[in-house]
CSV table of C-alpha atoms in Angstrom, one decimal:
chain,number,residue,atom,x,y,z
A,1,MET,CA,-0.3,-3.8,8.1
A,2,LYS,CA,0.6,-4.4,4.4
A,3,LEU,CA,3.7,-2.6,3.1
A,4,ILE,CA,4.7,-2.0,-0.6
A,5,ASN,CA,8.1,-1.2,-2.0
A,6,ILE,CA,7.9,1.9,-4.2
A,7,GLY,CA,11.6,1.7,-5.3
A,8,PHE,CA,15.1,2.2,-3.9
A,9,GLY,CA,14.1,0.5,-0.7
A,10,ASN,CA,11.3,2.9,0.1
A,11,ILE,CA,8.3,1.3,1.7
A,12,VAL,CA,4.7,2.7,1.9
A,13,SER,CA,1.7,1.4,3.9
A,14,ALA,CA,-0.5,-0.2,1.3
A,15,GLY,CA,-3.7,0.7,3.2
A,16,ARG,CA,-3.0,4.4,3.0
A,17,ILE,CA,-2.8,4.5,-0.8
A,18,ILE,CA,-5.8,6.1,-2.5
A,19,ALA,CA,-4.5,6.5,-6.1
A,20,ILE,CA,-1.4,5.9,-8.2
A,21,VAL,CA,-1.3,8.3,-11.2
A,22,SER,CA,1.1,9.5,-13.9
A,23,PRO,CA,2.7,12.9,-13.3
A,24,GLU,CA,2.3,14.0,-16.9
A,25,SER,CA,-0.9,16.0,-16.9
A,26,ALA,CA,-1.2,19.6,-15.9
A,27,PRO,CA,-3.6,19.0,-13.0
A,28,ILE,CA,-1.3,16.5,-11.4
A,29,LYS,CA,1.6,18.9,-11.8
A,30,ARG,CA,-0.4,21.6,-10.0
A,31,ILE,CA,-1.3,19.1,-7.2
A,32,ILE,CA,2.5,18.3,-6.9
A,33,SER,CA,3.5,21.9,-6.7
A,34,ASP,CA,0.7,22.6,-4.1
A,35,ALA,CA,1.8,19.7,-2.0
A,36,ARG,CA,5.4,20.9,-2.2
A,37,GLU,CA,4.4,24.3,-0.9
A,38,LYS,CA,2.4,22.8,1.9
A,39,SER,CA,5.2,20.4,2.9
A,40,LEU,CA,3.0,17.4,2.0
A,41,LEU,CA,5.3,16.0,-0.7
A,42,ILE,CA,7.6,13.0,-0.2
A,43,ASP,CA,10.2,12.6,-3.0
A,44,ALA,CA,11.3,9.0,-3.2
A,45,THR,CA,12.8,9.2,-6.6
A,46,TYR,CA,16.5,9.6,-5.6
A,47,GLY,CA,17.0,12.2,-8.3
A,48,ARG,CA,15.5,10.1,-11.0
A,49,ARG,CA,12.6,11.1,-13.2
A,50,THR,CA,9.2,10.9,-11.5
A,51,ARG,CA,7.1,8.3,-13.2
A,52,ALA,CA,4.3,7.7,-10.6
A,53,VAL,CA,2.6,9.9,-8.0
A,54,ILE,CA,1.1,8.1,-5.1
A,55,ILE,CA,-1.8,9.9,-3.4
A,56,THR,CA,-2.4,8.9,0.2
A,57,ASP,CA,-5.5,9.2,2.5
A,58,ASN,CA,-3.9,11.9,4.6
A,59,GLY,CA,-3.3,14.2,1.6
A,60,SER,CA,0.4,13.5,1.2
A,61,LEU,CA,1.9,12.9,-2.2
A,62,ILE,CA,4.7,10.4,-2.8
A,63,LEU,CA,6.8,10.6,-5.9
A,64,SER,CA,8.3,7.4,-7.2
A,65,ALA,CA,10.6,6.6,-10.1
A,66,LEU,CA,8.7,3.4,-10.8
A,67,GLN,CA,5.9,3.2,-13.4
A,68,PRO,CA,2.4,3.5,-12.1
A,69,GLU,CA,1.7,0.0,-13.5
A,70,THR,CA,4.6,-1.5,-11.5
A,71,VAL,CA,3.5,0.1,-8.3
A,72,ALA,CA,-0.1,-1.0,-8.9
A,73,ALA,CA,1.1,-4.6,-9.6
A,74,ARG,CA,3.1,-4.6,-6.4
A,75,LEU,CA,0.0,-3.3,-4.5
A,76,GLN,CA,-2.2,-6.0,-6.1
A,77,SER,CA,0.3,-8.8,-5.2
A,78,VAL,CA,0.4,-7.6,-1.6
A,79,SER,CA,-3.4,-7.6,-1.3
A,80,ASP,CA,-3.6,-11.1,-3.0
A,81,ARG,CA,-1.2,-12.6,-0.5
A,82,THR,CA,-3.0,-11.7,2.7
A,83,PRO,CA,-6.7,-12.3,3.3
A,84,PRO,CA,-8.8,-9.3,4.5
A,85,ALA,CA,-8.9,-8.8,8.2
A,86,ASP,CA,-12.5,-10.0,8.6
A,87,GLU,CA,-11.5,-13.4,6.9
A,88,ARG,CA,-8.5,-13.8,9.2
A,89,GLN,CA,-10.7,-13.0,12.2
A,90,ALA,CA,-13.2,-15.6,11.1
A,91,GLU,CA,-10.5,-18.2,10.6
A,92,ASN,CA,-9.1,-17.5,14.1
A,93,GLN,CA,-12.5,-17.9,15.7
A,94,GLN,CA,-13.1,-21.2,13.9
A,95,ALA,CA,-9.7,-22.5,15.1
A,96,GLU,CA,-10.6,-21.4,18.7
A,97,ASN,CA,-14.0,-23.2,18.6
A,98,GLN,CA,-12.6,-26.5,17.3
A,99,PRO,CA,-11.7,-29.1,20.0
A,100,ASP,CA,-8.0,-29.9,20.5
A,101,PRO,CA,-7.2,-33.3,18.9
A,102,GLY,CA,-5.2,-34.2,22.0
A,103,GLU,CA,-8.1,-33.8,24.3
A,104,GLN,CA,-10.4,-36.8,24.8
A,105,ASP,CA,-13.9,-36.4,26.0
A,106,ASP,CA,-14.3,-39.0,28.9
A,107,GLU,CA,-17.9,-39.7,29.2
């Protein structure tokens, strides 16, 4: 599981993030107030100005004091560091299929 720091020591699962948007537009403000009413809002701003709204796959909204570009860059750097699961699985299978260098084939 990949994790991303969204500011002030708050960590979010990178795989759950659908979108990172600015809170300035009226539709996003409505989405925030609806999420607050439905108890789906997580405020991770520590009283600072909200600069990014993170929308997750389960419908929760996370408010962050970091710029959307900063959160996106952190998300990108996390995904660049770790190969996708199918690539890791292929690498593991290749390693399992290769003979151990310490073993000699006595024929």
